Tab-separated table of C-alpha atoms and ligand atoms in Angstrom:
chain	number	residue	atom	x	y	z
A	1	MET	CA	-0.241	-0.186	-0.163
A	2	SER	CA	1.412	3.445	-1.052
A	3	THR	CA	1.638	6.318	1.464
A	4	ALA	CA	-1.049	8.173	-0.253
A	5	GLN	CA	-3.368	5.226	0.009
A	6	LYS	CA	-2.564	4.488	3.887
A	7	THR	CA	-2.916	8.326	4.388
A	8	ASN	CA	-6.531	8.105	2.803
A	9	LYS	CA	-7.479	5.039	5.169
A	10	ARG	CA	-6.377	6.995	8.036
A	11	LYS	CA	-9.141	8.397	10.458
A	12	VAL	CA	-10.177	12.131	9.963
A	13	THR	CA	-9.731	13.901	13.193
A	14	THR	CA	-10.458	17.702	13.821
A	15	HIS	CA	-6.434	17.681	14.045
A	16	ARG	CA	-6.506	16.275	10.454
A	17	LEU	CA	-8.526	18.921	9.306
A	18	ARG	CA	-6.606	21.936	10.798
A	19	GLU	CA	-3.223	20.338	9.097
A	20	MET	CA	-5.495	20.069	5.774
A	21	LYS	CA	-5.963	23.905	5.876
A	22	THR	CA	-2.418	24.189	6.540
A	23	ARG	CA	-1.250	22.416	3.491
A	24	GLY	CA	-3.848	23.799	1.251
A	25	GLU	CA	-5.827	20.476	1.007
A	26	LYS	CA	-9.670	21.123	0.461
A	27	ILE	CA	-11.902	19.463	2.859
A	28	SER	CA	-14.889	17.483	1.420
A	29	MET	CA	-17.954	17.279	3.484
A	30	LEU	CA	-21.569	15.960	2.877
A	31	THR	CA	-24.771	15.361	4.833
A	32	ALA	CA	-25.809	11.927	5.943
A	33	TYR	CA	-28.590	10.672	8.066
A	34	ASP	CA	-29.015	6.734	7.741
A	35	PHE	CA	-26.704	3.907	7.618
A	36	SER	CA	-26.811	3.075	3.893
A	37	PHE	CA	-26.033	6.610	2.930
A	38	ALA	CA	-23.457	6.988	5.274
A	39	ARG	CA	-21.593	3.633	4.063
A	40	ILE	CA	-21.567	4.583	0.581
A	41	ILE	CA	-20.113	8.478	1.198
A	42	ASP	CA	-17.651	6.851	3.797
A	43	ASP	CA	-16.675	4.496	1.089
A	44	ALA	CA	-16.249	7.350	-1.717
A	45	GLY	CA	-13.555	8.655	0.717
A	46	ILE	CA	-15.480	12.008	2.269
A	47	ASP	CA	-13.543	13.889	4.980
A	48	VAL	CA	-16.577	14.954	7.039
A	49	ILE	CA	-19.822	13.613	7.206
A	50	LEU	CA	-22.534	16.057	8.810
A	51	VAL	CA	-25.805	14.439	10.697
A	52	GLY	CA	-27.326	18.036	9.760
A	53	ASP	CA	-30.541	19.107	11.248
A	54	SER	CA	-31.528	19.232	7.384
A	55	ALA	CA	-33.128	15.788	8.152
A	56	SER	CA	-36.009	17.555	9.400
A	57	ASN	CA	-36.436	19.106	5.827
A	58	VAL	CA	-35.325	16.245	3.577
A	59	ILE	CA	-36.046	13.004	5.831
A	60	HIS	CA	-39.169	14.442	7.793
A	61	GLY	CA	-40.693	16.931	5.071
A	62	HIS	CA	-40.877	19.555	7.352
A	63	GLU	CA	-40.590	23.191	6.146
A	64	THR	CA	-37.863	24.207	8.213
A	65	THR	CA	-34.968	22.795	10.381
A	66	LEU	CA	-36.896	23.799	13.580
A	67	PRO	CA	-39.109	21.067	14.392
A	68	ILE	CA	-36.668	18.106	14.567
A	69	THR	CA	-35.793	16.704	18.142
A	70	LEU	CA	-32.540	15.966	19.861
A	71	ASP	CA	-33.962	12.446	20.106
A	72	GLN	CA	-34.298	12.131	16.244
A	73	MET	CA	-30.637	13.446	15.840
A	74	ILE	CA	-29.418	10.986	18.330
A	75	ASP	CA	-31.331	8.103	16.045
A	76	HIS	CA	-29.940	9.513	12.863
A	77	ALA	CA	-26.606	10.155	14.121
A	78	SER	CA	-26.507	6.601	15.490
A	79	ALA	CA	-27.153	4.963	12.181
A	80	VAL	CA	-24.734	7.107	10.847
A	81	VAL	CA	-21.489	6.445	13.291
A	82	ARG	CA	-22.544	2.627	12.861
A	83	ALA	CA	-21.423	2.767	9.058
A	84	VAL	CA	-18.813	5.047	9.027
A	85	LYS	CA	-14.933	4.135	9.360
A	86	ARG	CA	-12.921	6.896	8.172
A	87	ALA	CA	-15.069	9.941	8.143
A	88	LEU	CA	-15.247	12.357	11.218
A	89	VAL	CA	-18.947	12.538	12.013
A	90	VAL	CA	-20.326	16.020	13.146
A	91	VAL	CA	-23.868	16.081	14.366
A	92	ASP	CA	-26.052	19.412	14.493
A	93	LEU	CA	-27.253	20.552	17.761
A	94	PRO	CA	-31.113	20.816	16.820
A	95	PHE	CA	-33.252	24.078	17.623
A	96	GLY	CA	-34.299	24.592	21.377
A	97	CYS	CA	-31.580	22.357	22.598
A	98	TYR	CA	-28.838	25.128	23.238
A	99	GLN	CA	-30.232	28.639	22.795
A	100	GLY	CA	-29.641	30.940	25.898
A	101	ASP	CA	-28.601	27.934	27.931
A	102	SER	CA	-25.177	26.942	28.236
A	103	LYS	CA	-25.702	23.975	30.789
A	104	ASN	CA	-28.619	22.834	28.558
A	105	ALA	CA	-26.409	23.304	25.633
A	106	LEU	CA	-23.532	21.017	27.277
A	107	LYS	CA	-26.533	18.463	28.121
A	108	SER	CA	-27.574	17.996	24.607
A	109	ALA	CA	-23.801	17.739	23.484
A	110	ILE	CA	-22.944	14.996	25.675
A	111	ARG	CA	-26.356	12.963	24.881
A	112	ILE	CA	-24.819	13.486	20.969
A	113	MET	CA	-21.596	11.914	21.699
A	114	LYS	CA	-22.831	9.245	24.304
A	115	GLU	CA	-25.771	7.801	22.697
A	116	ALA	CA	-24.972	8.234	19.073
A	117	GLY	CA	-21.067	8.065	19.565
A	118	ALA	CA	-20.458	10.998	17.493
A	119	HIS	CA	-17.162	12.736	17.244
A	120	ALA	CA	-18.133	16.260	17.133
A	121	ILE	CA	-21.154	18.987	17.353
A	122	LYS	CA	-22.115	21.824	15.401
A	123	MET	CA	-24.205	24.847	16.476
A	124	GLU	CA	-25.357	27.710	14.558
A	125	GLY	CA	-24.574	31.477	16.333
A	126	GLY	CA	-22.036	33.996	16.954
A	127	SER	CA	-21.380	35.777	20.074
A	128	PHE	CA	-24.552	34.537	21.710
A	129	ILE	CA	-23.543	31.150	21.684
A	130	VAL	CA	-19.787	31.409	22.979
A	131	ASP	CA	-20.374	30.628	26.668
A	132	SER	CA	-21.892	27.274	25.101
A	133	VAL	CA	-19.022	26.840	22.876
A	134	LYS	CA	-16.464	27.128	25.838
A	135	ARG	CA	-18.435	25.121	28.082
A	136	ILE	CA	-18.646	22.001	25.806
A	137	VAL	CA	-15.080	22.324	24.188
A	138	SER	CA	-13.943	22.255	27.959
A	139	ALA	CA	-15.720	19.022	28.247
A	140	GLY	CA	-13.451	17.446	25.449
A	141	ILE	CA	-16.438	17.789	22.905
A	142	PRO	CA	-14.909	19.055	19.588
A	143	VAL	CA	-17.306	22.165	18.387
A	144	MET	CA	-17.914	23.354	14.522
A	145	GLY	CA	-19.445	26.309	14.380
A	146	HIS	CA	-22.522	28.000	11.557
A	147	LEU	CA	-22.162	31.658	10.491
A	148	GLY	CA	-23.669	33.393	7.841
A	149	LEU	CA	-27.460	31.913	6.872
A	150	MET	CA	-28.554	30.087	9.877
A	151	PRO	CA	-31.772	28.077	9.276
A	152	GLN	CA	-32.759	27.665	12.659
A	153	SER	CA	-33.439	31.797	12.616
A	154	ILE	CA	-35.330	31.623	9.529
A	155	TYR	CA	-38.224	33.291	11.460
A	156	LYS	CA	-35.894	36.068	12.249
A	157	TYR	CA	-34.793	36.780	8.555
A	158	GLY	CA	-38.184	35.965	6.834
A	159	THR	CA	-35.916	34.707	3.886
A	160	TYR	CA	-33.234	32.151	2.724
A	161	THR	CA	-31.495	34.979	0.667
A	162	VAL	CA	-27.638	35.739	0.678
A	163	ARG	CA	-26.398	37.249	4.316
A	164	ALA	CA	-24.083	39.692	5.162
A	165	LYS	CA	-24.026	41.586	1.900
A	166	GLU	CA	-23.951	45.008	3.792
A	167	GLU	CA	-20.996	46.538	5.822
A	168	GLN	CA	-22.031	46.114	8.988
A	169	GLU	CA	-23.348	42.655	8.691
A	170	ALA	CA	-20.406	41.271	7.374
A	171	HIS	CA	-18.059	43.054	9.532
A	172	GLU	CA	-20.068	41.406	12.622
A	173	LEU	CA	-19.518	37.932	10.920
A	174	ILE	CA	-16.005	38.373	11.207
A	175	GLU	CA	-15.944	39.522	14.662
A	176	ASP	CA	-18.029	36.276	15.547
A	177	ALA	CA	-15.753	33.996	13.510
A	178	LEU	CA	-12.793	35.285	15.346
A	179	LYS	CA	-14.854	34.884	18.659
A	180	LEU	CA	-15.815	31.156	17.919
A	181	GLN	CA	-11.971	30.543	17.066
A	182	LYS	CA	-11.279	32.020	20.351
A	183	ALA	CA	-13.803	30.095	22.193
A	184	GLY	CA	-12.279	26.946	20.980
A	185	CYS	CA	-14.346	25.706	17.618
A	186	PHE	CA	-12.229	23.550	15.487
A	187	GLY	CA	-14.016	24.712	11.874
A	188	ILE	CA	-16.947	27.262	10.976
A	189	VAL	CA	-19.513	26.463	8.052
A	190	LEU	CA	-20.366	29.409	6.179
A	191	GLU	CA	-23.761	29.452	4.602
A	192	LYS	CA	-24.863	31.612	1.946
A	193	ILE	CA	-22.796	34.524	2.166
A	194	PRO	CA	-20.642	36.717	-0.702
A	195	ALA	CA	-17.611	34.937	-1.939
A	196	GLN	CA	-15.279	37.687	-1.265
A	197	LEU	CA	-16.349	37.855	2.471
A	198	ALA	CA	-15.953	34.036	2.685
A	199	THR	CA	-12.393	34.351	1.609
A	200	GLU	CA	-11.648	37.228	4.191
A	201	VAL	CA	-12.914	34.997	6.873
A	202	SER	CA	-10.843	31.965	5.890
A	203	GLU	CA	-7.679	33.768	5.449
A	204	ALA	CA	-8.305	35.381	8.951
A	205	LEU	CA	-8.720	32.183	10.749
A	206	GLU	CA	-6.306	29.529	11.553
A	207	ILE	CA	-9.136	26.961	11.960
A	208	PRO	CA	-10.858	25.603	8.645
A	209	THR	CA	-14.209	27.244	7.292
A	210	ILE	CA	-16.644	25.176	5.187
A	211	GLY	CA	-18.620	26.857	2.734
A	212	ILE	CA	-21.861	26.092	1.224
A	213	GLY	CA	-23.089	28.862	-1.260
A	214	ALA	CA	-19.802	31.021	0.095
A	215	GLY	CA	-17.574	30.609	-2.988
A	216	ALA	CA	-14.014	28.598	-3.576
A	217	GLY	CA	-12.181	30.556	-0.985
A	218	CYS	CA	-13.208	28.510	1.915
A	219	ASP	CA	-10.978	25.637	3.185
A	220	GLY	CA	-13.714	23.041	2.422
A	221	GLN	CA	-17.245	22.924	0.745
A	222	VAL	CA	-20.459	21.001	2.370
A	223	LEU	CA	-23.814	20.304	0.134
A	224	VAL	CA	-26.644	18.270	1.366
A	225	THR	CA	-26.522	14.857	-0.036
A	226	HIS	CA	-30.061	14.429	-1.120
A	227	ASP	CA	-29.863	17.785	-2.891
A	228	MET	CA	-26.473	17.063	-4.715
A	229	LEU	CA	-27.918	13.585	-6.075
A	230	GLY	CA	-30.965	15.570	-7.289
A	231	ILE	CA	-33.543	13.490	-5.187
A	232	ASN	CA	-35.173	16.841	-4.378
A	233	LYS	CA	-36.278	18.382	-7.511
A	234	GLU	CA	-37.836	21.440	-6.332
A	235	PHE	CA	-34.753	22.868	-4.527
A	236	SER	CA	-32.413	24.652	-7.101
A	237	PRO	CA	-30.241	27.604	-5.466
A	238	ARG	CA	-27.382	28.693	-7.563
A	239	PHE	CA	-24.729	27.251	-5.278
A	240	LEU	CA	-26.282	23.792	-5.917
A	241	ARG	CA	-24.349	21.423	-8.621
A	242	ARG	CA	-26.048	18.491	-8.945
A	243	TYR	CA	-24.085	15.180	-9.646
A	244	ALA	CA	-26.829	12.853	-10.469
A	245	ASP	CA	-30.532	12.920	-11.210
A	246	LEU	CA	-31.616	10.251	-8.922
A	247	TYR	CA	-35.270	11.325	-8.686
A	248	ASP	CA	-35.913	10.170	-12.189
A	249	VAL	CA	-33.959	7.384	-11.767
A	250	MET	CA	-35.519	5.819	-8.939
A	251	LYS	CA	-38.635	6.954	-10.664
A	252	ALA	CA	-38.257	5.059	-13.418
A	253	ALA	CA	-36.726	1.895	-11.378
A	254	PHE	CA	-40.242	2.081	-9.316
A	255	SER	CA	-42.052	2.559	-12.103
A	256	GLN	CA	-40.778	-0.584	-14.125
A	257	TYR	CA	-41.001	-2.654	-10.868
A	258	ILE	CA	-44.965	-1.715	-10.787
A	259	ALA	CA	-45.294	-2.666	-14.288
A	260	ASP	CA	-43.264	-5.933	-13.718
A	261	VAL	CA	-45.697	-7.007	-10.762
A	262	LYS	CA	-48.708	-5.989	-12.658
A	263	SER	CA	-47.727	-7.941	-15.571
A	264	ARG	CA	-46.705	-10.892	-13.513
A	265	ASN	CA	-43.306	-10.388	-15.298
A	266	PHE	CA	-41.700	-10.308	-11.339
A	267	PRO	CA	-40.785	-12.682	-10.108
A	268	ASN	CA	-39.891	-15.263	-12.462
A	269	GLU	CA	-38.470	-19.018	-12.326
A	270	THR	CA	-35.136	-18.039	-10.999
A	271	GLU	CA	-35.901	-15.523	-8.731
A	272	SER	CA	-38.216	-17.948	-6.985
A	273	TYR	CA	-37.675	-21.058	-4.792
B	301	KIV	O1	-28.019	20.867	8.555
B	301	KIV	C1	-27.364	20.851	7.566
B	301	KIV	O2	-27.598	20.087	6.844
B	301	KIV	C2	-26.364	21.804	7.381
B	301	KIV	C3	-25.693	22.390	6.315
B	301	KIV	C4	-26.351	22.811	5.214
B	301	KIV	C5	-24.444	22.750	6.581
B	301	KIV	O3	-26.108	22.606	8.370
């Protein structure tokens, strides 16, 4: 086995992500919510798997990420952890289990680490989560931040459009990123902000940034797996690159199966005992 192959098989840690930033190697991250998807994504060689609260939308069919519960996140995360051999598994703290209460934040983070076997947690927010980040990090739990568009605050924004286009908000975002780094975050997701601002933040930080709709200057990229696979046809923001059209592929397979059952073509003799 070559050194490159051995390096590629090594488990991804928060420390390795920092090394990747230092040597300019881009970090790949995708979401997963169940065993089967996680196994394929890990086998493909992804660096980080995010058990995102986007499960609320793509798995549970809610309009926002707000309804998903901590118990549901733990269920998804447990299944993902069971599948993963190499990637770092990061799990979102869902809405309502950390805001405004650092003790509750730590309790929720501990449940995710202990019950799901996750490797790290992610939280949305800037200065208002700094106390929680410090408390969780000091308990030995790695924390990833999330700035820019924060879907858990959608009712505050009232829109999913690009954040921090104005100077004031851009300035606050840079300050928040520095505060999160100082509080001990090992990385920060930057969602839907101007590419130039994301580049500026990435250059100002020692910890890696992972962008979604934040341009090429981030240290890594993340997409929601169901979106990049084209399973959800209705969601097509500008930042989304579709790597497959699975909606059509799956629909065609389901239609063929239905037709085969109806026409008595399935099962045939070799498919029977
Ligand atoms: O929940 C999620 O999938 C996320 C990504 C969009 C970064 O937070």
